[in-house]
CSV table of C-alpha atoms in Angstrom, one decimal:
chain,number,residue,atom,x,y,z
A,1,UNK,CA,-58.8,-32.1,-14.1
A,2,UNK,CA,-59.4,-29.4,-11.5
A,3,UNK,CA,-61.8,-26.5,-11.9
A,4,UNK,CA,-58.8,-24.1,-11.8
A,5,UNK,CA,-57.1,-25.9,-14.7
A,6,UNK,CA,-60.4,-25.9,-16.7
A,7,UNK,CA,-60.6,-22.2,-16.2
A,8,UNK,CA,-57.0,-21.7,-17.4
A,9,UNK,CA,-57.6,-23.9,-20.5
A,10,UNK,CA,-60.7,-21.8,-21.3
A,11,UNK,CA,-59.0,-18.5,-21.0
A,12,UNK,CA,-55.9,-19.7,-23.0
A,13,UNK,CA,-58.2,-20.5,-25.9
A,14,UNK,CA,-60.1,-17.2,-25.7
A,15,UNK,CA,-60.4,-15.1,-28.8
A,16,UNK,CA,-59.5,-12.1,-26.7
A,17,UNK,CA,-55.7,-11.5,-26.7
A,18,UNK,CA,-55.8,-9.7,-23.4
A,19,UNK,CA,-57.6,-12.6,-21.7
A,20,UNK,CA,-55.0,-15.1,-23.1
A,21,UNK,CA,-52.2,-12.8,-21.8
A,22,UNK,CA,-53.7,-12.5,-18.4
A,23,UNK,CA,-54.2,-16.2,-18.1
A,24,UNK,CA,-50.5,-16.8,-18.9
A,25,UNK,CA,-49.4,-14.3,-16.3
A,26,UNK,CA,-51.7,-15.9,-13.7
A,27,UNK,CA,-49.8,-19.2,-14.3
A,28,UNK,CA,-46.7,-17.7,-12.8
A,29,UNK,CA,-48.0,-18.6,-9.4
A,30,UNK,CA,-49.4,-22.0,-10.4
A,31,UNK,CA,-47.6,-25.4,-10.7
A,32,UNK,CA,-47.6,-26.2,-14.4
A,33,UNK,CA,-49.0,-29.5,-15.7
A,34,UNK,CA,-48.0,-31.1,-19.0
A,35,UNK,CA,-51.3,-30.0,-20.6
A,36,UNK,CA,-50.9,-26.4,-19.6
A,37,UNK,CA,-47.3,-26.4,-20.8
A,38,UNK,CA,-48.4,-27.7,-24.2
A,39,UNK,CA,-51.2,-25.1,-24.5
A,40,UNK,CA,-48.9,-22.2,-23.5
A,41,UNK,CA,-46.2,-23.5,-25.9
A,42,UNK,CA,-48.7,-23.3,-28.8
A,43,UNK,CA,-49.1,-19.6,-28.0
A,44,UNK,CA,-45.5,-19.0,-29.0
A,45,UNK,CA,-46.8,-18.4,-32.5
A,46,UNK,CA,-49.8,-16.3,-31.3
A,47,UNK,CA,-50.5,-13.3,-33.6
A,48,UNK,CA,-50.4,-11.0,-30.5
A,49,UNK,CA,-46.9,-10.0,-29.4
A,50,UNK,CA,-48.0,-9.4,-25.8
A,51,UNK,CA,-49.2,-13.0,-25.6
A,52,UNK,CA,-46.0,-14.3,-27.1
A,53,UNK,CA,-43.9,-12.3,-24.6
A,54,UNK,CA,-46.0,-13.5,-21.7
A,55,UNK,CA,-45.5,-17.2,-22.8
A,56,UNK,CA,-41.8,-16.6,-23.1
A,57,UNK,CA,-41.6,-15.0,-19.6
A,58,UNK,CA,-43.6,-17.9,-18.0
A,59,UNK,CA,-41.2,-20.5,-19.4
A,60,UNK,CA,-38.2,-18.4,-18.4
A,61,UNK,CA,-39.3,-17.8,-14.9
A,62,UNK,CA,-40.7,-21.3,-14.4
A,63,UNK,CA,-38.3,-23.7,-16.1
A,64,UNK,CA,-39.7,-27.2,-16.5
A,65,UNK,CA,-38.3,-30.5,-18.0
A,66,UNK,CA,-41.3,-30.6,-20.5
A,67,UNK,CA,-40.9,-27.0,-21.7
A,68,UNK,CA,-38.0,-27.7,-24.2
A,69,UNK,CA,-39.9,-30.6,-25.9
A,70,UNK,CA,-42.9,-28.4,-26.5
A,71,UNK,CA,-41.1,-25.3,-27.9
A,72,UNK,CA,-38.1,-26.6,-29.7
A,73,UNK,CA,-40.0,-26.8,-33.0
A,74,UNK,CA,-40.1,-23.0,-33.0
A,75,UNK,CA,-36.4,-22.7,-33.7
A,76,UNK,CA,-37.4,-23.5,-37.3
A,77,UNK,CA,-39.9,-20.6,-37.5
A,78,UNK,CA,-39.6,-18.3,-40.4
A,79,UNK,CA,-40.5,-15.5,-38.1
A,80,UNK,CA,-37.1,-14.4,-36.7
A,81,UNK,CA,-38.6,-12.9,-33.5
A,82,UNK,CA,-40.4,-16.2,-32.7
A,83,UNK,CA,-37.2,-18.2,-33.5
A,84,UNK,CA,-35.1,-16.0,-31.3
A,85,UNK,CA,-37.7,-16.1,-28.5
A,86,UNK,CA,-37.7,-19.9,-28.5
A,87,UNK,CA,-33.9,-19.9,-28.5
A,88,UNK,CA,-33.7,-17.7,-25.5
A,89,UNK,CA,-36.2,-19.9,-23.5
A,90,UNK,CA,-34.3,-23.0,-24.5
A,91,UNK,CA,-31.1,-21.4,-23.3
A,92,UNK,CA,-32.7,-20.3,-20.0
A,93,UNK,CA,-33.9,-23.9,-19.5
A,94,UNK,CA,-30.3,-25.0,-19.7
A,95,UNK,CA,-29.5,-28.7,-19.5
A,96,UNK,CA,-33.2,-29.6,-19.7
A,97,UNK,CA,-33.0,-28.4,-23.3
A,98,UNK,CA,-30.0,-30.4,-24.5
A,99,UNK,CA,-31.8,-33.7,-25.4
A,100,UNK,CA,-34.6,-31.8,-27.3
A,101,UNK,CA,-32.0,-29.8,-29.2
A,102,UNK,CA,-29.9,-32.8,-30.2
A,103,UNK,CA,-33.0,-34.5,-31.6
A,104,UNK,CA,-33.5,-31.6,-34.0
A,105,UNK,CA,-29.9,-31.6,-35.4
A,106,UNK,CA,-29.9,-32.5,-39.1
A,107,UNK,CA,-33.6,-31.7,-39.6
A,108,UNK,CA,-33.3,-28.1,-40.9
A,109,UNK,CA,-31.1,-26.0,-43.2
A,110,UNK,CA,-27.6,-24.8,-42.4
A,111,UNK,CA,-28.8,-21.7,-40.5
A,112,UNK,CA,-31.0,-23.9,-38.3
A,113,UNK,CA,-28.1,-26.3,-37.7
A,114,UNK,CA,-25.9,-23.4,-36.7
A,115,UNK,CA,-28.5,-21.9,-34.4
A,116,UNK,CA,-29.0,-25.2,-32.5
A,117,UNK,CA,-25.3,-25.7,-32.1
A,118,UNK,CA,-24.9,-22.1,-30.9
A,119,UNK,CA,-27.5,-22.7,-28.2
A,120,UNK,CA,-25.8,-26.0,-27.1
A,121,UNK,CA,-22.5,-24.2,-26.8
A,122,UNK,CA,-24.0,-21.4,-24.8
A,123,UNK,CA,-25.5,-23.9,-22.4
A,124,UNK,CA,-22.0,-25.1,-21.8
A,125,UNK,CA,-22.7,-28.7,-20.8
A,126,UNK,CA,-20.4,-31.4,-22.2
A,127,UNK,CA,-23.3,-33.8,-23.0
A,128,UNK,CA,-23.5,-32.9,-26.8
A,129,UNK,CA,-19.7,-32.9,-27.3
A,130,UNK,CA,-19.6,-36.1,-29.4
A,131,UNK,CA,-22.5,-35.0,-31.6
A,132,UNK,CA,-20.9,-31.6,-32.3
A,133,UNK,CA,-17.6,-33.2,-33.2
A,134,UNK,CA,-19.4,-35.5,-35.6
A,135,UNK,CA,-21.1,-32.5,-37.3
A,136,UNK,CA,-17.7,-30.7,-37.4
A,137,UNK,CA,-16.2,-33.7,-39.2
A,138,UNK,CA,-19.1,-34.3,-41.7
A,139,UNK,CA,-20.7,-30.9,-42.4
A,140,UNK,CA,-19.3,-28.7,-45.2
A,141,UNK,CA,-21.0,-25.4,-44.5
A,142,UNK,CA,-18.6,-22.8,-43.3
A,143,UNK,CA,-20.9,-21.2,-40.8
A,144,UNK,CA,-21.8,-24.6,-39.2
A,145,UNK,CA,-18.2,-25.5,-38.9
A,146,UNK,CA,-17.4,-22.2,-37.2
A,147,UNK,CA,-20.4,-22.7,-34.9
A,148,UNK,CA,-19.1,-26.2,-33.9
A,149,UNK,CA,-15.6,-24.8,-33.1
A,150,UNK,CA,-17.1,-22.0,-31.0
A,151,UNK,CA,-19.5,-24.3,-29.2
A,152,UNK,CA,-16.7,-26.8,-28.4
A,153,UNK,CA,-14.7,-24.0,-26.9
A,154,UNK,CA,-17.6,-22.9,-24.8
A,155,UNK,CA,-18.1,-26.5,-23.6
A,156,UNK,CA,-14.4,-26.7,-22.9
A,157,UNK,CA,-14.3,-30.1,-24.8
A,158,UNK,CA,-10.7,-31.4,-24.4
A,159,UNK,CA,-11.5,-34.4,-26.7
A,160,UNK,CA,-12.0,-31.9,-29.5
A,161,UNK,CA,-8.5,-30.4,-29.4
A,162,UNK,CA,-7.0,-32.8,-31.9
A,163,UNK,CA,-9.8,-32.2,-34.4
A,164,UNK,CA,-9.6,-28.4,-34.0
A,165,UNK,CA,-5.8,-28.5,-34.5
A,166,UNK,CA,-6.4,-30.5,-37.7
A,167,UNK,CA,-8.8,-27.8,-38.9
A,168,UNK,CA,-6.0,-25.2,-38.5
A,169,UNK,CA,-3.6,-27.2,-40.6
A,170,UNK,CA,-6.0,-27.1,-43.5
A,171,UNK,CA,-6.8,-23.4,-43.1
A,172,UNK,CA,-4.7,-21.9,-45.8
A,173,UNK,CA,-7.0,-18.9,-46.1
A,174,UNK,CA,-7.4,-18.5,-42.3
A,175,UNK,CA,-11.1,-18.9,-42.4
A,176,UNK,CA,-11.2,-20.9,-39.2
A,177,UNK,CA,-8.1,-19.7,-37.4
A,178,UNK,CA,-9.5,-16.8,-35.3
A,179,UNK,CA,-12.5,-18.8,-34.1
A,180,UNK,CA,-10.6,-22.0,-33.5
A,181,UNK,CA,-7.8,-20.3,-31.7
A,182,UNK,CA,-10.3,-18.7,-29.4
A,183,UNK,CA,-11.9,-22.0,-28.8
A,184,UNK,CA,-8.6,-23.7,-28.0
A,185,UNK,CA,-7.9,-20.9,-25.6
A,186,UNK,CA,-11.1,-21.6,-23.7
A,187,UNK,CA,-10.3,-25.3,-23.6
A,188,UNK,CA,-6.7,-24.6,-22.5
A,189,UNK,CA,-5.2,-28.0,-22.2
A,190,UNK,CA,-1.4,-28.6,-22.5
A,191,UNK,CA,-1.7,-29.5,-26.2
A,192,UNK,CA,-3.5,-26.3,-27.0
A,193,UNK,CA,-1.1,-24.2,-25.0
A,194,UNK,CA,2.0,-25.7,-26.7
A,195,UNK,CA,0.4,-25.1,-30.1
A,196,UNK,CA,-0.2,-21.4,-29.3
A,197,UNK,CA,3.4,-20.9,-28.4
A,198,UNK,CA,4.6,-22.8,-31.5
A,199,UNK,CA,2.5,-20.8,-34.0
A,200,UNK,CA,2.4,-17.4,-32.3
A,201,UNK,CA,5.1,-15.6,-34.4
A,202,UNK,CA,3.4,-16.5,-37.7
A,203,UNK,CA,0.0,-15.0,-36.7
A,204,UNK,CA,-1.5,-11.6,-37.4
A,205,UNK,CA,-2.1,-9.1,-34.6
A,206,UNK,CA,-5.7,-10.1,-33.9
A,207,UNK,CA,-4.8,-13.8,-33.5
A,208,UNK,CA,-1.7,-12.9,-31.4
A,209,UNK,CA,-4.0,-10.9,-29.2
A,210,UNK,CA,-6.3,-13.9,-28.9
A,211,UNK,CA,-3.4,-16.2,-28.0
A,212,UNK,CA,-2.1,-13.7,-25.4
A,213,UNK,CA,-5.5,-13.5,-23.7
A,214,UNK,CA,-5.9,-17.3,-23.8
A,215,UNK,CA,-2.5,-17.8,-22.2
A,216,UNK,CA,-3.4,-15.4,-19.4
A,217,UNK,CA,-6.6,-17.5,-18.6
A,218,UNK,CA,-5.3,-21.0,-19.0
A,219,UNK,CA,-1.5,-20.9,-19.4
A,220,UNK,CA,1.2,-22.6,-17.3
A,221,UNK,CA,4.8,-21.9,-16.2
A,222,UNK,CA,6.1,-22.1,-19.8
A,223,UNK,CA,3.4,-19.7,-20.9
A,224,UNK,CA,4.6,-17.2,-18.4
A,225,UNK,CA,8.2,-17.4,-19.6
A,226,UNK,CA,7.0,-17.0,-23.2
A,227,UNK,CA,5.0,-13.9,-22.4
A,228,UNK,CA,7.8,-12.2,-20.4
A,229,UNK,CA,10.2,-12.9,-23.2
A,230,UNK,CA,7.8,-11.6,-25.8
A,231,UNK,CA,7.1,-8.5,-23.7
A,232,UNK,CA,10.7,-7.3,-24.3
A,233,UNK,CA,10.4,-7.5,-28.1
A,234,UNK,CA,6.7,-7.2,-29.0
A,235,UNK,CA,4.8,-4.5,-31.0
A,236,UNK,CA,3.7,-1.6,-28.8
A,237,UNK,CA,0.0,-2.4,-29.5
A,238,UNK,CA,0.3,-5.8,-27.7
A,239,UNK,CA,2.2,-4.6,-24.6
A,240,UNK,CA,-1.0,-4.0,-22.6
A,241,UNK,CA,-2.4,-7.4,-23.4
A,242,UNK,CA,0.8,-9.2,-22.4
A,243,UNK,CA,1.1,-7.2,-19.2
A,244,UNK,CA,-2.4,-8.1,-18.2
A,245,UNK,CA,-2.0,-11.8,-19.1
A,246,UNK,CA,1.4,-12.0,-17.3
A,247,UNK,CA,-0.1,-10.6,-14.1
A,248,UNK,CA,-2.9,-13.1,-14.3
A,249,UNK,CA,-0.5,-16.0,-14.6
A,250,UNK,CA,1.8,-14.7,-11.9
A,251,UNK,CA,-1.2,-14.4,-9.5
A,252,UNK,CA,-2.5,-17.9,-10.5
A,253,UNK,CA,0.8,-19.6,-10.2
A,254,UNK,CA,1.9,-17.8,-7.1
A,255,UNK,CA,5.3,-16.9,-8.5
A,256,UNK,CA,7.5,-14.0,-7.3
A,257,UNK,CA,9.7,-12.8,-10.1
A,258,UNK,CA,12.4,-10.2,-10.2
A,259,UNK,CA,12.1,-8.1,-13.3
A,260,UNK,CA,15.1,-6.6,-15.0
A,261,UNK,CA,15.3,-2.9,-15.8
A,262,UNK,CA,14.2,-3.5,-19.4
A,263,UNK,CA,11.0,-5.3,-18.4
A,264,UNK,CA,10.3,-2.6,-15.7
A,265,UNK,CA,10.6,0.0,-18.4
A,266,UNK,CA,8.2,-1.8,-20.8
A,267,UNK,CA,5.7,-2.4,-18.0
A,268,UNK,CA,5.8,1.3,-17.1
A,269,UNK,CA,4.6,2.1,-20.6
A,270,UNK,CA,1.5,0.1,-19.9
A,271,UNK,CA,0.5,2.6,-17.2
A,272,UNK,CA,-0.5,4.9,-20.1
A,273,UNK,CA,-3.0,2.4,-21.4
A,274,UNK,CA,-6.6,3.4,-21.7
A,275,UNK,CA,-7.8,0.1,-20.3
A,276,UNK,CA,-8.2,0.2,-16.5
A,277,UNK,CA,-7.6,-3.5,-16.1
A,278,UNK,CA,-4.2,-3.2,-18.0
A,279,UNK,CA,-3.2,-0.3,-15.8
A,280,UNK,CA,-4.1,-2.2,-12.6
A,281,UNK,CA,-2.1,-5.2,-13.8
A,282,UNK,CA,0.9,-3.0,-14.5
A,283,UNK,CA,0.7,-1.5,-11.1
A,284,UNK,CA,0.5,-4.9,-9.4
A,285,UNK,CA,3.6,-6.1,-11.4
A,286,UNK,CA,5.6,-3.0,-10.3
A,287,UNK,CA,4.2,-2.4,-6.9
A,288,UNK,CA,7.0,-4.0,-4.9
A,289,UNK,CA,9.7,-1.8,-6.5
A,290,UNK,CA,10.8,1.5,-5.0
A,291,UNK,CA,12.5,2.9,-8.1
A,292,UNK,CA,12.1,6.7,-8.4
A,293,UNK,CA,10.8,6.2,-12.0
A,294,UNK,CA,8.1,3.8,-10.8
A,295,UNK,CA,7.0,6.0,-7.9
A,296,UNK,CA,6.9,9.0,-10.2
A,297,UNK,CA,4.7,7.1,-12.7
A,298,UNK,CA,2.3,6.2,-9.8
A,299,UNK,CA,2.1,9.8,-8.8
A,300,UNK,CA,1.3,10.7,-12.4
A,301,UNK,CA,-1.8,8.5,-12.5
A,302,UNK,CA,-2.9,9.1,-8.9
A,303,UNK,CA,-6.6,10.0,-8.7
A,304,UNK,CA,-7.7,8.1,-11.8
A,305,UNK,CA,-9.0,5.0,-10.0
A,306,UNK,CA,-10.2,4.5,-6.4
A,307,UNK,CA,-8.8,1.0,-6.1
A,308,UNK,CA,-5.4,2.1,-7.3
A,309,UNK,CA,-5.4,5.2,-5.1
A,310,UNK,CA,-5.8,3.1,-2.0
A,311,UNK,CA,-2.8,1.0,-3.1
A,312,UNK,CA,-0.8,4.2,-4.0
A,313,UNK,CA,-1.4,5.8,-0.6
A,314,UNK,CA,0.2,3.0,1.3
A,315,UNK,CA,3.1,2.9,-1.3
A,316,UNK,CA,3.7,6.6,-1.0
A,317,UNK,CA,3.8,6.3,2.8
A,318,UNK,CA,6.2,3.4,2.7
A,319,UNK,CA,8.5,5.4,0.3
A,320,UNK,CA,7.8,8.8,1.7
A,321,UNK,CA,11.4,10.0,1.3
A,322,UNK,CA,11.0,9.6,-2.4
A,323,UNK,CA,7.3,10.1,-2.9
A,324,UNK,CA,6.8,13.4,-1.0
A,325,UNK,CA,9.3,15.2,-3.2
A,326,UNK,CA,7.7,13.7,-6.3
A,327,UNK,CA,4.2,14.7,-5.2
A,328,UNK,CA,5.4,18.3,-4.6
A,329,UNK,CA,7.2,18.3,-8.0
A,330,UNK,CA,4.0,17.2,-9.8
A,331,UNK,CA,1.9,19.9,-7.9
A,332,UNK,CA,4.6,22.5,-8.8
A,333,UNK,CA,4.3,21.6,-12.5
A,334,UNK,CA,0.5,22.1,-12.4
A,335,UNK,CA,-0.3,18.5,-13.4
A,336,UNK,CA,-3.8,17.4,-14.5
A,337,UNK,CA,-4.3,15.7,-11.1
A,338,UNK,CA,-3.2,18.6,-9.0
A,339,UNK,CA,-6.4,18.6,-6.9
A,340,UNK,CA,-6.0,14.9,-6.0
A,341,UNK,CA,-2.3,15.4,-5.2
A,342,UNK,CA,-3.0,18.4,-2.9
A,343,UNK,CA,-5.5,16.3,-0.9
A,344,UNK,CA,-3.0,13.4,-0.9
A,345,UNK,CA,-0.2,15.6,0.3
A,346,UNK,CA,-2.3,17.1,3.0
A,347,UNK,CA,-3.2,13.5,4.2
A,348,UNK,CA,0.5,12.5,4.0
A,349,UNK,CA,1.5,15.5,6.2
A,350,UNK,CA,-1.0,14.4,8.8
A,351,UNK,CA,0.3,10.9,8.9
A,352,UNK,CA,3.9,12.2,8.5
A,353,UNK,CA,3.9,13.6,12.0
A,354,UNK,CA,4.0,10.0,13.3
A,355,UNK,CA,6.5,8.8,10.6
A,356,UNK,CA,8.9,11.7,11.1
A,357,UNK,CA,8.9,12.9,7.5
A,358,UNK,CA,12.0,14.9,6.4
A,359,UNK,CA,11.5,18.7,6.7
A,360,UNK,CA,11.6,20.6,3.4
A,361,UNK,CA,14.8,22.4,2.5
A,362,UNK,CA,14.6,26.2,2.3
A,363,UNK,CA,14.6,26.0,-1.5
A,364,UNK,CA,11.9,23.3,-1.5
A,365,UNK,CA,9.7,25.2,0.8
A,366,UNK,CA,10.0,28.5,-1.2
A,367,UNK,CA,9.2,26.7,-4.4
A,368,UNK,CA,6.2,24.9,-2.9
A,369,UNK,CA,4.9,28.0,-1.1
A,370,UNK,CA,5.1,30.0,-4.4
A,371,UNK,CA,3.0,27.3,-6.1
A,372,UNK,CA,0.4,27.2,-3.3
A,373,UNK,CA,0.0,31.0,-3.3
A,374,UNK,CA,-0.8,30.9,-7.0
A,375,UNK,CA,-3.5,28.4,-6.3
A,376,UNK,CA,-5.2,30.4,-3.6
A,377,UNK,CA,-7.4,32.0,-6.3
A,378,UNK,CA,-8.2,28.8,-8.0
A,379,UNK,CA,-11.9,28.5,-9.2
A,380,UNK,CA,-12.2,25.2,-7.4
A,381,UNK,CA,-13.3,25.8,-3.9
A,382,UNK,CA,-11.9,22.6,-2.6
A,383,UNK,CA,-8.5,23.4,-4.0
A,384,UNK,CA,-8.6,26.9,-2.4
A,385,UNK,CA,-9.4,25.3,1.0
A,386,UNK,CA,-6.7,22.6,1.0
A,387,UNK,CA,-4.2,25.2,-0.2
A,388,UNK,CA,-5.0,27.4,2.7
A,389,UNK,CA,-4.6,24.6,5.1
A,390,UNK,CA,-1.3,23.6,3.6
A,391,UNK,CA,0.0,27.2,3.6
A,392,UNK,CA,-0.9,27.6,7.3
A,393,UNK,CA,0.7,24.2,8.1
A,394,UNK,CA,3.9,25.1,6.2
A,395,UNK,CA,4.4,28.7,7.1
A,396,UNK,CA,1.6,30.3,9.1
A,397,UNK,CA,3.4,33.6,9.7
A,398,UNK,CA,3.9,34.5,6.0
A,399,UNK,CA,0.4,33.1,5.1
A,400,UNK,CA,-1.2,35.7,7.3
A,401,UNK,CA,0.2,38.4,5.0
A,402,UNK,CA,-2.3,37.4,2.2
A,403,UNK,CA,-5.0,35.8,4.3
A,404,UNK,CA,-7.4,38.6,3.2
A,405,UNK,CA,-7.9,36.6,0.0
A,406,UNK,CA,-9.3,33.7,2.0
A,407,UNK,CA,-11.5,36.0,4.2
A,408,UNK,CA,-13.2,37.0,1.0
A,409,UNK,CA,-13.7,33.4,-0.3
A,410,UNK,CA,-17.1,32.9,-1.8
A,411,UNK,CA,-17.6,29.6,-0.1
A,412,UNK,CA,-18.9,29.8,3.4
A,413,UNK,CA,-17.4,26.6,4.5
A,414,UNK,CA,-14.0,27.8,3.5
A,415,UNK,CA,-14.4,30.9,5.6
A,416,UNK,CA,-15.6,28.7,8.5
A,417,UNK,CA,-12.4,26.7,8.2
A,418,UNK,CA,-10.3,29.8,8.1
A,419,UNK,CA,-11.8,30.8,11.5
A,420,UNK,CA,-10.5,27.5,13.0
A,421,UNK,CA,-7.1,27.9,11.3
A,422,UNK,CA,-6.7,31.4,12.7
A,423,UNK,CA,-7.7,30.3,16.2
A,424,UNK,CA,-4.6,28.0,16.2
A,425,UNK,CA,-2.1,30.8,15.5
A,426,UNK,CA,-0.8,33.0,18.3
A,427,UNK,CA,0.0,36.1,16.3
A,428,UNK,CA,-1.5,39.6,16.5
A,429,UNK,CA,-2.4,39.4,12.8
A,430,UNK,CA,-4.4,36.3,13.4
A,431,UNK,CA,-6.4,38.0,16.1
A,432,UNK,CA,-7.1,41.0,13.8
A,433,UNK,CA,-8.3,38.7,11.0
A,434,UNK,CA,-10.6,36.9,13.4
A,435,UNK,CA,-12.1,40.3,14.4
A,436,UNK,CA,-12.8,40.9,10.7
A,437,UNK,CA,-14.6,37.6,10.5
A,438,UNK,CA,-16.9,38.6,13.4
A,439,UNK,CA,-18.5,41.0,10.8
A,440,UNK,CA,-19.0,38.3,8.2
A,441,UNK,CA,-22.3,38.4,6.3
A,442,UNK,CA,-23.0,34.7,7.1
A,443,UNK,CA,-24.3,34.2,10.7
A,444,UNK,CA,-22.5,30.8,11.0
A,445,UNK,CA,-19.1,32.4,10.3
A,446,UNK,CA,-19.8,35.4,12.4
A,447,UNK,CA,-20.9,33.5,15.5
A,448,UNK,CA,-18.0,31.0,15.2
A,449,UNK,CA,-15.5,33.8,14.9
A,450,UNK,CA,-17.0,35.7,17.9
A,451,UNK,CA,-16.9,32.5,20.0
A,452,UNK,CA,-13.3,31.6,19.2
A,453,UNK,CA,-12.1,35.2,19.4
A,454,UNK,CA,-13.5,35.5,22.9
A,455,UNK,CA,-11.6,32.3,23.9
A,456,UNK,CA,-8.5,33.5,22.2
A,457,UNK,CA,-8.5,36.8,24.0
A,458,UNK,CA,-8.9,35.0,27.3
A,459,UNK,CA,-5.7,33.0,26.5
A,460,UNK,CA,-3.6,36.0,25.7
């Protein structure tokens, strides 16, 4: 035994809790021996919480094949904090803990049995499958049976599917059904999938939801057909879940399906869902369609999600003959996402010069200009600026008539931008406004206006 190890052994046995804790922490940088592991394991029941936490941390940071054998006994502790701490360390040690845990099965009460099975399931290795199935078949405690079913699902034990299905047949009071259905969904073999589809209509909403999610994860071509059929007739509360699972399956299977108008309409409803993943799934399902109703729905939710917005921008450019009118319509109606749509429309106009966007009709321009003029006094400084830019881009001459409002804008950057906008307009009114800005209270604005005015006068 080295002098270093002797020193550690001495400190680990110290009557001073802080010295025991410091010794354990020092072991983080030392290769652990079997003797040291045993000594630290004994400190799992130390009266000092700091010492116990340090021991737990050591065995978590430094997993070792001998750790589980030395701490597994603590899963029977009457102190719930020690019991849970041991369980966490065993879980962190993963497959190294399986043999030690299996040896303890059958030695404690039902709560102990459930706890061990839970840990084995969370580890997720198939090694204990046969033992868990044996307990499932022989144990009569409800909580233990549920733990077995859940663990077999986490392990993805296909050999347990038959036994789990038998459990469902005998479940008149539906004690096992939710847990077993979820487990079968995680396993996801053909037998489980077929069973889901067969019993779906007889289930309550919660179990239907579980089945739908399971089919999205592990379903096949028949599952997709089932989900799309169900989408046209299901309760409204399940639409989002079916849309999400359908999109998952379509992506996994690589299918390209043409939806009928009824399905498109149902999927459109999912865009109002509060769940972002559901909305994203609905968008992906509808993205390749250029229907006015679909583009209008996309405009309505623009600005709510960065990932979606990038998809929408390209879609709006591809369908600009439809989308430009719909974006303006939404802005005109003072929608909740007006600011985002204004910035979008400005960006589309810039790109539109290359794509040759259709010019606005006289009525369209009048309506849109009226909307923009009402927004020039908006409390949001970014809205005021983008509105000013749009007004000058659409009708610079008329915009000069009320540009005094922009000159008095509280935001210095907005006034600076106005200087640049006025410099681009060859109208006497623009020159006069620039002269006003040379007397601005802010030096940056004043100097910029003086500089550009001098250049402008030289060009005239």
